[in-house]
CSV table of C-alpha atoms and ligand atoms in Angstrom, one decimal:
chain,number,residue,atom,x,y,z
A,589,MET,CA,44.3,44.0,-106.1
A,590,ASN,CA,47.9,43.5,-104.9
A,591,TYR,CA,49.5,45.4,-107.6
A,592,ASP,CA,52.1,42.9,-108.6
A,593,GLU,CA,49.9,39.9,-108.4
A,594,CYS,CA,48.9,40.1,-112.1
A,595,ALA,CA,50.8,41.3,-115.2
A,596,ALA,CA,49.2,41.8,-118.6
A,597,MET,CA,50.5,40.8,-122.0
A,598,LEU,CA,48.7,42.3,-125.0
A,599,LEU,CA,48.8,40.5,-128.3
A,600,ALA,CA,49.2,43.2,-131.0
A,601,GLY,CA,51.2,41.5,-133.7
A,602,GLY,CA,48.6,40.0,-136.0
A,603,GLU,CA,48.4,41.0,-139.6
A,604,GLY,CA,44.7,42.0,-139.5
A,605,ARG,CA,44.2,40.9,-143.1
A,606,ARG,CA,40.4,41.2,-143.0
A,607,LEU,CA,40.8,45.0,-142.4
A,608,GLY,CA,43.1,45.1,-145.4
A,609,VAL,CA,42.7,48.6,-146.8
A,610,PHE,CA,43.2,50.1,-143.3
A,611,THR,CA,46.2,48.0,-142.4
A,612,ARG,CA,48.4,48.5,-145.4
A,613,SER,CA,50.8,50.6,-143.4
A,614,LYS,CA,49.8,49.9,-139.8
A,615,ALA,CA,48.9,47.1,-137.5
A,616,LYS,CA,45.2,46.5,-136.7
A,617,PRO,CA,45.5,47.7,-133.1
A,618,ALA,CA,46.9,51.0,-134.5
A,619,VAL,CA,43.8,51.6,-136.7
A,620,HIS,CA,41.9,54.8,-135.8
A,621,PHE,CA,38.7,54.4,-133.8
A,622,GLY,CA,36.0,56.7,-132.6
A,623,GLY,CA,37.4,59.8,-134.1
A,624,ALA,CA,40.1,60.4,-131.5
A,625,PHE,CA,41.4,57.0,-130.5
A,626,ARG,CA,43.2,53.9,-131.8
A,627,ILE,CA,41.9,50.4,-131.2
A,628,ILE,CA,44.6,49.4,-128.8
A,629,ASP,CA,43.7,52.3,-126.5
A,630,PHE,CA,40.7,50.3,-125.2
A,631,ALA,CA,42.6,47.3,-123.8
A,632,LEU,CA,45.4,49.5,-122.5
A,633,SER,CA,42.9,51.8,-120.7
A,634,ASN,CA,41.2,48.8,-119.2
A,635,CYS,CA,44.6,47.7,-117.8
A,636,THR,CA,45.0,51.2,-116.3
A,637,TYR,CA,41.6,51.3,-114.6
A,638,SER,CA,42.0,47.7,-113.4
A,639,GLY,CA,45.2,48.7,-111.5
A,640,ILE,CA,47.6,46.5,-113.5
A,641,ARG,CA,51.1,48.0,-113.4
A,642,GLN,CA,53.1,45.6,-115.5
A,643,VAL,CA,52.0,45.7,-119.1
A,644,GLY,CA,53.8,44.3,-122.1
A,645,VAL,CA,52.7,44.7,-125.7
A,646,MET,CA,53.8,42.1,-128.2
A,647,THR,CA,54.1,43.8,-131.6
A,648,GLN,CA,55.2,42.4,-135.0
A,649,TYR,CA,53.4,43.2,-138.2
A,650,LYS,CA,53.9,46.9,-139.4
A,651,ALA,CA,54.6,47.9,-135.9
A,652,ALA,CA,56.2,51.4,-136.4
A,653,SER,CA,53.0,53.4,-136.1
A,654,LEU,CA,52.0,51.3,-133.1
A,655,HIS,CA,55.3,51.9,-131.4
A,656,ARG,CA,55.1,55.7,-132.1
A,657,HIS,CA,51.6,55.8,-130.7
A,658,ILE,CA,52.4,53.9,-127.5
A,659,GLY,CA,55.8,55.4,-126.9
A,660,ALA,CA,56.7,54.9,-123.3
A,661,GLY,CA,53.1,54.4,-122.4
A,662,ARG,CA,52.9,57.1,-119.8
A,663,VAL,CA,49.3,58.0,-120.5
A,664,TRP,CA,48.2,54.5,-119.3
A,665,SER,CA,50.5,54.5,-116.4
A,666,GLU,CA,49.1,55.6,-113.0
A,667,HIS,CA,52.2,54.4,-111.2
A,668,GLY,CA,55.0,55.5,-113.6
A,669,ASN,CA,55.8,52.0,-114.9
A,670,GLY,CA,54.8,52.7,-118.5
A,671,VAL,CA,54.3,50.0,-121.0
A,672,ASP,CA,56.9,47.6,-122.3
A,673,LEU,CA,57.0,47.1,-126.1
A,674,LEU,CA,57.9,43.5,-126.9
A,675,PRO,CA,58.7,43.0,-130.6
A,676,PRO,CA,60.2,39.7,-131.6
A,677,GLY,CA,64.0,39.3,-131.1
A,678,GLU,CA,65.4,37.3,-133.9
A,679,GLY,CA,62.9,35.7,-136.2
A,680,ALA,CA,59.2,36.1,-135.8
A,681,TYR,CA,56.3,35.3,-133.5
A,682,THR,CA,54.7,32.3,-135.3
A,683,GLY,CA,51.5,32.4,-133.3
A,684,THR,CA,49.9,34.0,-130.3
A,685,ALA,CA,51.2,31.3,-127.9
A,686,ASP,CA,54.6,31.6,-129.4
A,687,ALA,CA,54.6,35.4,-128.9
A,688,VAL,CA,53.9,34.9,-125.2
A,689,ARG,CA,56.4,32.0,-124.9
A,690,GLN,CA,59.2,34.2,-126.4
A,691,ASN,CA,58.5,36.7,-123.7
A,692,LEU,CA,58.6,34.5,-120.6
A,693,ALA,CA,61.6,36.5,-119.5
A,694,PHE,CA,59.3,39.6,-119.2
A,695,LEU,CA,57.2,37.5,-116.7
A,696,ASP,CA,60.3,36.1,-114.9
A,697,ARG,CA,61.4,39.7,-114.4
A,698,HIS,CA,58.1,40.8,-112.8
A,699,ARG,CA,57.2,37.4,-111.2
A,700,PRO,CA,53.4,37.9,-111.0
A,701,ASP,CA,51.3,35.0,-109.7
A,702,HIS,CA,48.9,35.3,-112.6
A,703,VAL,CA,49.2,36.5,-116.2
A,704,LEU,CA,46.4,38.3,-118.1
A,705,ILE,CA,46.6,37.7,-121.9
A,706,LEU,CA,44.6,40.1,-124.0
A,707,SER,CA,43.9,40.9,-127.7
A,708,ALA,CA,44.7,44.4,-128.6
A,709,ASP,CA,41.8,44.7,-131.1
A,710,HIS,CA,38.6,44.7,-129.1
A,711,ILE,CA,36.3,47.6,-128.2
A,712,TYR,CA,35.0,47.2,-124.6
A,713,ARG,CA,35.3,48.4,-121.1
A,714,MET,CA,36.2,45.7,-118.5
A,715,ASP,CA,37.4,45.6,-115.0
A,716,TYR,CA,39.9,42.7,-115.1
A,717,ARG,CA,40.0,42.6,-111.3
A,718,LYS,CA,36.6,40.9,-111.3
A,719,MET,CA,37.9,38.2,-113.6
A,720,LEU,CA,41.0,37.8,-111.5
A,721,GLU,CA,38.9,37.4,-108.4
A,722,ARG,CA,36.9,34.6,-110.0
A,723,HIS,CA,40.1,32.9,-111.3
A,724,ARG,CA,41.5,32.9,-107.8
A,725,GLN,CA,38.3,31.7,-106.2
A,726,THR,CA,38.0,28.7,-108.5
A,727,GLY,CA,41.7,27.9,-108.3
A,728,ALA,CA,41.6,27.2,-112.1
A,729,ASP,CA,44.8,26.7,-114.1
A,730,ALA,CA,43.4,29.2,-116.5
A,731,THR,CA,40.2,31.3,-116.9
A,732,ILE,CA,38.7,32.4,-120.1
A,733,ALA,CA,36.4,35.4,-120.5
A,734,VAL,CA,33.2,34.5,-122.4
A,735,THR,CA,30.2,36.1,-123.9
A,736,PRO,CA,27.3,34.9,-126.0
A,737,VAL,CA,27.5,36.0,-129.7
A,738,ALA,CA,24.9,36.0,-132.5
A,739,TRP,CA,24.7,32.4,-133.9
A,740,GLU,CA,25.5,33.6,-137.4
A,741,GLU,CA,28.7,35.1,-136.1
A,742,ALA,CA,29.8,32.1,-134.0
A,743,HIS,CA,32.0,30.7,-136.7
A,744,ARG,CA,34.4,33.6,-136.2
A,745,PHE,CA,35.2,32.7,-132.6
A,746,GLY,CA,36.5,30.0,-130.3
A,747,ILE,CA,33.2,28.3,-129.2
A,748,MET,CA,32.8,26.2,-126.1
A,749,CYS,CA,30.4,24.3,-123.9
A,750,THR,CA,30.6,24.4,-120.1
A,751,GLY,CA,29.4,22.3,-117.2
A,752,GLU,CA,27.1,23.7,-114.4
A,753,ASP,CA,30.1,25.0,-112.5
A,754,GLY,CA,31.2,27.1,-115.5
A,755,GLN,CA,34.2,24.8,-116.3
A,756,VAL,CA,34.9,24.4,-120.0
A,757,THR,CA,34.1,20.9,-121.3
A,758,THR,CA,34.6,21.3,-125.0
A,759,PHE,CA,36.3,24.0,-127.1
A,760,VAL,CA,36.5,24.4,-130.9
A,761,GLU,CA,38.3,27.3,-132.6
A,762,LYS,CA,36.2,28.8,-135.3
A,763,PRO,CA,33.9,25.8,-135.9
A,764,ALA,CA,32.2,25.5,-139.3
A,765,ARG,CA,29.0,24.3,-137.5
A,766,PRO,CA,29.0,25.8,-134.0
A,767,SER,CA,27.3,23.7,-131.3
A,768,SER,CA,27.0,26.7,-129.0
A,769,ASN,CA,27.1,30.4,-129.2
A,770,LEU,CA,29.2,30.9,-126.1
A,771,ALA,CA,32.4,32.6,-127.4
A,772,SER,CA,35.9,33.1,-126.1
A,773,MET,CA,36.7,36.8,-126.0
A,774,GLY,CA,40.4,35.9,-126.4
A,775,ILE,CA,41.0,37.2,-122.9
A,776,TYR,CA,42.7,34.7,-120.6
A,777,ILE,CA,44.2,34.6,-117.1
A,778,PHE,CA,46.7,31.9,-116.4
A,779,LYS,CA,48.6,30.9,-113.3
A,780,ARG,CA,52.1,31.9,-114.3
A,781,SER,CA,53.6,28.5,-113.4
A,782,TYR,CA,51.0,26.7,-115.4
A,783,LEU,CA,51.4,29.0,-118.4
A,784,LYS,CA,55.1,28.4,-118.6
A,785,GLN,CA,54.6,24.7,-118.5
A,786,ILE,CA,51.9,24.5,-121.1
A,787,LEU,CA,53.7,26.9,-123.5
A,788,GLU,CA,56.9,24.9,-123.3
A,789,SER,CA,55.1,21.7,-124.0
A,790,ASP,CA,53.3,23.4,-127.0
A,791,ALA,CA,56.7,24.6,-128.3
A,792,ARG,CA,57.9,21.0,-128.5
A,793,ARG,CA,54.8,19.9,-130.6
A,794,LEU,CA,55.7,19.7,-134.3
A,795,ASP,CA,52.0,19.7,-135.3
A,796,SER,CA,51.2,22.9,-133.4
A,797,SER,CA,50.7,26.3,-135.0
A,798,HIS,CA,51.4,27.8,-131.5
A,799,ASP,CA,48.1,29.6,-131.2
A,800,PHE,CA,46.0,29.8,-128.0
A,801,GLY,CA,42.7,29.1,-129.7
A,802,LYS,CA,43.8,26.4,-132.2
A,803,ASP,CA,46.4,24.6,-130.1
A,804,VAL,CA,46.9,25.5,-126.5
A,805,ILE,CA,43.4,25.5,-125.2
A,806,PRO,CA,42.4,22.2,-126.9
A,807,ALA,CA,45.7,20.6,-125.6
A,808,MET,CA,44.9,21.8,-122.0
A,809,LEU,CA,41.4,20.2,-122.2
A,810,GLY,CA,43.1,17.0,-123.5
A,811,GLN,CA,45.4,16.9,-120.5
A,812,GLY,CA,42.5,17.5,-118.0
A,813,ALA,CA,43.5,21.0,-117.0
A,814,LYS,CA,41.0,23.0,-115.0
A,815,LEU,CA,39.8,25.7,-117.4
A,816,GLN,CA,37.1,28.0,-116.0
A,817,THR,CA,34.9,30.6,-117.7
A,818,TYR,CA,34.3,34.2,-116.6
A,819,ALA,CA,30.9,35.4,-117.9
A,820,TYR,CA,31.4,39.0,-119.0
A,821,GLU,CA,28.2,41.1,-119.2
A,822,GLY,CA,28.6,44.3,-121.0
A,823,TYR,CA,29.5,45.8,-124.4
A,824,TRP,CA,32.3,44.0,-126.3
A,825,ARG,CA,33.1,43.9,-129.9
A,826,ASP,CA,35.9,42.2,-131.9
A,827,VAL,CA,36.5,44.7,-134.7
A,828,GLY,CA,38.4,42.3,-136.9
A,829,THR,CA,36.3,42.9,-140.1
A,830,VAL,CA,35.4,46.1,-141.9
A,831,GLU,CA,31.7,45.5,-141.2
A,832,SER,CA,32.2,44.9,-137.4
A,833,LEU,CA,34.5,48.0,-137.3
A,834,TRP,CA,31.8,50.1,-139.0
A,835,GLU,CA,29.1,48.7,-136.7
A,836,ALA,CA,31.1,49.4,-133.6
A,837,HIS,CA,31.3,53.1,-134.8
A,838,MET,CA,27.6,53.2,-135.3
A,839,ASP,CA,27.2,52.0,-131.7
A,840,LEU,CA,28.9,55.2,-130.5
A,841,ILE,CA,26.2,57.5,-132.0
A,842,GLY,CA,22.4,57.8,-132.2
A,843,ASP,CA,19.8,58.5,-129.6
A,844,LYS,CA,21.0,55.8,-127.2
A,845,PRO,CA,24.6,55.0,-128.0
A,846,LYS,CA,25.4,51.4,-127.0
A,847,PHE,CA,28.9,52.4,-126.0
A,848,SER,CA,30.7,55.6,-125.0
A,849,CYS,CA,34.4,56.3,-125.0
A,850,ALA,CA,34.0,58.9,-122.3
A,851,SER,CA,32.5,57.7,-119.1
A,852,ARG,CA,32.9,59.0,-115.6
A,853,GLY,CA,36.0,57.5,-114.1
A,854,TRP,CA,36.7,55.2,-117.1
A,855,SER,CA,37.3,57.4,-120.1
A,856,VAL,CA,39.5,55.9,-122.8
A,857,ARG,CA,43.0,57.2,-122.7
A,858,THR,CA,45.1,58.1,-125.7
A,859,PRO,CA,48.3,60.0,-126.0
A,860,ALA,CA,47.8,63.7,-126.8
A,861,SER,CA,48.1,64.5,-130.4
A,862,PRO,CA,48.3,68.0,-131.9
A,863,SER,CA,44.7,69.0,-132.4
A,864,GLY,CA,43.2,72.4,-133.2
A,865,SER,CA,39.7,73.6,-133.3
A,866,SER,CA,37.1,72.5,-135.7
A,867,TYR,CA,35.3,74.9,-138.0
A,868,VAL,CA,31.6,74.4,-138.8
A,869,ASP,CA,30.4,76.8,-141.5
A,870,PRO,CA,27.0,78.5,-141.1
A,871,ALA,CA,25.8,76.6,-144.2
A,872,ALA,CA,26.9,73.3,-142.7
A,873,SER,CA,24.8,71.0,-140.6
A,874,VAL,CA,26.1,68.4,-138.1
A,875,SER,CA,23.8,66.1,-136.2
A,876,ARG,CA,24.1,62.9,-134.1
A,877,SER,CA,27.8,62.7,-134.9
A,878,LEU,CA,31.2,62.7,-133.3
A,879,LEU,CA,33.6,65.3,-134.6
A,880,ALA,CA,37.3,65.3,-133.6
A,881,GLY,CA,39.6,68.4,-133.7
A,882,SER,CA,40.8,70.4,-136.7
A,883,CYS,CA,37.9,69.5,-139.0
A,884,THR,CA,36.4,71.9,-141.5
A,885,ILE,CA,32.8,71.2,-142.3
A,886,TYR,CA,30.9,73.0,-145.1
A,887,GLY,CA,28.4,70.2,-145.9
A,888,THR,CA,26.0,68.0,-144.0
A,889,VAL,CA,27.1,65.4,-141.5
A,890,GLU,CA,24.6,63.0,-140.0
A,891,GLN,CA,25.1,60.0,-137.7
A,892,SER,CA,28.8,59.8,-138.6
A,893,VAL,CA,32.2,59.7,-136.9
A,894,VAL,CA,34.6,62.2,-138.3
A,895,SER,CA,38.3,62.1,-137.2
A,896,ALA,CA,40.8,64.9,-136.8
A,897,GLY,CA,41.8,67.0,-139.8
A,898,VAL,CA,38.9,66.0,-142.1
A,899,ILE,CA,37.4,68.4,-144.6
A,900,VAL,CA,33.8,68.0,-145.8
A,901,GLY,CA,33.2,70.3,-148.8
A,902,GLN,CA,30.2,72.5,-149.7
A,903,GLY,CA,27.1,70.7,-150.8
A,904,SER,CA,28.4,67.3,-149.7
A,905,THR,CA,26.5,64.9,-147.4
A,906,LEU,CA,27.9,62.3,-145.1
A,907,ARG,CA,25.5,59.8,-143.5
A,908,ARG,CA,26.1,56.8,-141.3
A,909,SER,CA,29.7,56.9,-142.2
A,910,VAL,CA,33.2,56.9,-140.6
A,911,VAL,CA,36.0,59.1,-141.8
A,912,MET,CA,39.5,58.5,-140.6
A,913,PRO,CA,42.0,61.3,-140.0
A,914,ASN,CA,43.0,63.8,-142.7
A,915,ALA,CA,40.6,62.5,-145.4
A,916,ARG,CA,39.4,65.2,-147.8
A,917,ILE,CA,35.9,65.1,-149.1
A,918,GLY,CA,35.3,67.5,-152.0
A,919,ARG,CA,32.1,69.4,-153.0
A,920,ASN,CA,28.8,67.8,-153.9
A,921,VAL,CA,29.9,64.4,-152.7
A,922,SER,CA,27.4,61.9,-151.3
A,923,ILE,CA,28.6,59.3,-148.9
A,924,CYS,CA,26.4,56.9,-147.1
A,925,ASN,CA,27.0,53.7,-145.1
A,926,ALA,CA,30.8,53.9,-145.8
A,927,MET,CA,34.2,54.0,-144.2
A,928,ILE,CA,36.8,56.4,-145.7
A,929,GLY,CA,40.4,55.7,-144.9
A,930,GLU,CA,43.1,57.9,-143.4
A,931,GLY,CA,44.3,60.6,-145.9
A,932,ALA,CA,41.8,59.4,-148.6
A,933,VAL,CA,40.7,62.0,-151.2
A,934,ILE,CA,37.1,62.0,-152.5
A,935,GLU,CA,36.9,64.4,-155.4
A,936,ASP,CA,33.9,66.6,-156.3
A,937,GLY,CA,30.7,65.0,-157.4
A,938,VAL,CA,31.4,61.4,-156.3
A,939,THR,CA,28.7,59.2,-154.9
A,940,ILE,CA,29.7,56.4,-152.5
A,941,GLY,CA,27.1,54.1,-151.1
A,942,SER,CA,23.3,54.6,-150.8
A,943,VAL,CA,20.7,54.7,-148.1
A,944,SER,CA,19.2,51.5,-149.2
A,945,ALA,CA,22.5,49.6,-149.4
A,946,ARG,CA,22.9,46.8,-146.8
A,947,THR,CA,26.6,46.7,-147.2
A,948,VAL,CA,29.5,48.9,-146.1
A,949,GLU,CA,31.4,50.8,-148.8
A,950,VAL,CA,35.1,51.2,-148.1
A,951,VAL,CA,37.7,53.6,-149.4
A,952,GLY,CA,41.2,52.6,-148.2
A,953,ASP,CA,43.9,54.7,-146.6
A,954,ALA,CA,45.3,57.3,-149.0
A,955,GLU,CA,43.1,56.3,-152.0
A,956,VAL,CA,41.9,58.8,-154.4
A,957,VAL,CA,38.3,58.5,-155.7
A,958,ARG,CA,37.3,60.4,-158.8
A,959,LYS,CA,34.0,60.8,-160.5
A,960,GLN,CA,33.7,58.1,-163.1
A,961,GLY,CA,34.9,59.3,-166.4
A,962,ALA,CA,36.1,62.7,-165.1
A,963,PHE,CA,39.8,61.9,-164.9
A,964,GLN,CA,41.7,58.8,-165.6
A,965,PRO,CA,43.0,56.6,-164.2
A,966,GLY,CA,40.9,56.9,-161.1
A,967,ILE,CA,39.5,54.6,-158.5
A,968,TYR,CA,35.8,54.4,-158.2
A,969,ILE,CA,34.0,52.3,-155.6
A,970,THR,CA,30.8,50.9,-157.2
A,971,PRO,CA,27.8,51.7,-154.9
A,972,GLY,CA,26.4,48.5,-153.4
A,973,ALA,CA,29.7,46.6,-153.6
A,974,PHE,CA,31.1,45.3,-150.3
A,975,ALA,CA,34.5,46.7,-150.3
A,976,MET,CA,37.7,45.3,-148.9
A,977,GLU,CA,37.3,41.9,-150.2
A,978,GLY,CA,34.6,42.7,-152.7
A,979,VAL,CA,35.6,46.2,-153.6
A,980,SER,CA,35.1,47.1,-157.2
A,981,VAL,CA,37.9,49.2,-158.6
A,982,ARG,CA,37.7,50.5,-162.1
B,1132,ADQ,P1,41.2,35.8,-133.5
B,1132,ADQ,O1,40.7,37.1,-133.2
B,1132,ADQ,O2,41.0,35.2,-134.9
B,1132,ADQ,O3,40.7,34.7,-132.4
B,1132,ADQ,P2,43.9,36.4,-134.0
B,1132,ADQ,O4,43.5,37.5,-134.9
B,1132,ADQ,O5,44.8,35.4,-134.5
B,1132,ADQ,O6,42.7,35.7,-133.2
B,1132,ADQ,O7,44.7,37.1,-132.8
B,1132,ADQ,C1,44.3,37.7,-131.6
B,1132,ADQ,C2,45.2,38.8,-131.2
B,1132,ADQ,O8,46.6,38.3,-131.3
B,1132,ADQ,C3,45.2,40.0,-132.1
B,1132,ADQ,O9,45.2,41.2,-131.3
B,1132,ADQ,C4,46.4,39.9,-133.0
B,1132,ADQ,O10,46.9,41.2,-133.4
B,1132,ADQ,C5,47.3,39.2,-132.1
B,1132,ADQ,N1,48.2,38.3,-132.8
B,1132,ADQ,C6,47.9,37.4,-133.8
B,1132,ADQ,N2,49.0,36.7,-134.2
B,1132,ADQ,C7,50.1,37.2,-133.5
B,1132,ADQ,C8,51.5,37.0,-133.5
B,1132,ADQ,N3,52.0,36.0,-134.3
B,1132,ADQ,N4,52.2,37.7,-132.7
B,1132,ADQ,C9,51.7,38.6,-131.9
B,1132,ADQ,N5,50.4,38.9,-131.8
B,1132,ADQ,C10,49.6,38.2,-132.6
B,1132,ADQ,C11,41.0,34.9,-131.1
B,1132,ADQ,C12,40.8,33.5,-130.4
B,1132,ADQ,C13,39.3,33.1,-130.5
B,1132,ADQ,C14,38.5,34.2,-129.9
B,1132,ADQ,C15,38.7,35.5,-130.6
B,1132,ADQ,C16,38.0,36.6,-129.9
B,1132,ADQ,O11,41.7,32.6,-131.0
B,1132,ADQ,O12,39.2,31.9,-129.8
B,1132,ADQ,O13,37.1,33.8,-130.0
B,1132,ADQ,O14,40.1,35.8,-130.5
B,1132,ADQ,O15,38.1,37.8,-130.6
């Protein structure tokens, strides 16, 4: 790729309400993933490996920890350009399209021919050069990356139908009754000149919420724009809900992991954080799990992802679970099919989740879970309840 032909703009400012208990103090793209990473590392690493030098990140909601994490962005910069942080100036970004429109100056400064627009909250590995190649070959005004999703999930996505040539014929954002399962991945490449024109026209519309999926794409189709698809084949997950975040973690472990964060020539990059060695006691057992640095394990850990600084006490078992950094799990605790937030404390003797439960239990960041009746007041997550929206707190 000619290095300055394409610039990337990452959307990282959404509130991420469906991940609620993990986004009380940080934006969704800053949520920890895979023991050693944050969600935004995946899109930024893809930019690095795709040779994109100009990268802007539009931040807004609870952006401080995201800003600290990205810093100057050197770890993703092969060519010393770093990453530009683009919070709103005065006011706010009212929608995804508005965020890009308010940063047209970033594009004017770099003057790329094409603009890659990405969500910062997806887990995948993608070479954007292939998508750019297709976009150039078809001469489209815009190209949208697509993948089939499970029919029961289709209502969470922008869903489209295409003609034989892969051109989009219909598009509905989050349809109640989807007519296809071909989903938008929220990854777009626009000709820069066309992007500017369509965003300025969207900004003048009083009935618009200034969102790509809800407003801009339907308006483009209404005006007869040439919108092409790029069929992505490979692992991709939108981790916008607690369940999908837990499932994406389970995809990292097991006999045949569906996805790996470390792959030759394409390992996910993240800024170095202070991390010591982990201690695994002779009485402990760890199997089919990912263990980050500075953990202390006295109990049993199976098919789980354990982040830095976590302590698992004597006699405790952790199964098919995810533990975010610095959580402390006491003695004789049983945790199964669960996600434990950053800095949470699970006191001795607590049971969270069960092998037979078909739901994911959640303990939010910094929450303290005590054995029922032992101390009061305490927070106890009822086994079997789907936490986050359905969490039972007594
Ligand atoms: P959603 O994932 O529902 O659908 P949304 O969560 O609104 O879209 O945002 C996508 C990205 O933009 C996220 O990374 C979010 O943080 C960021 N964002 C949201 N509002 C923002 C704002 N005001 N300022 C800056 N950043 C903001 C989208 C598409 C669907 C598609 C799915 C695929 O709309 O068509 O199917 O992504 O996941």
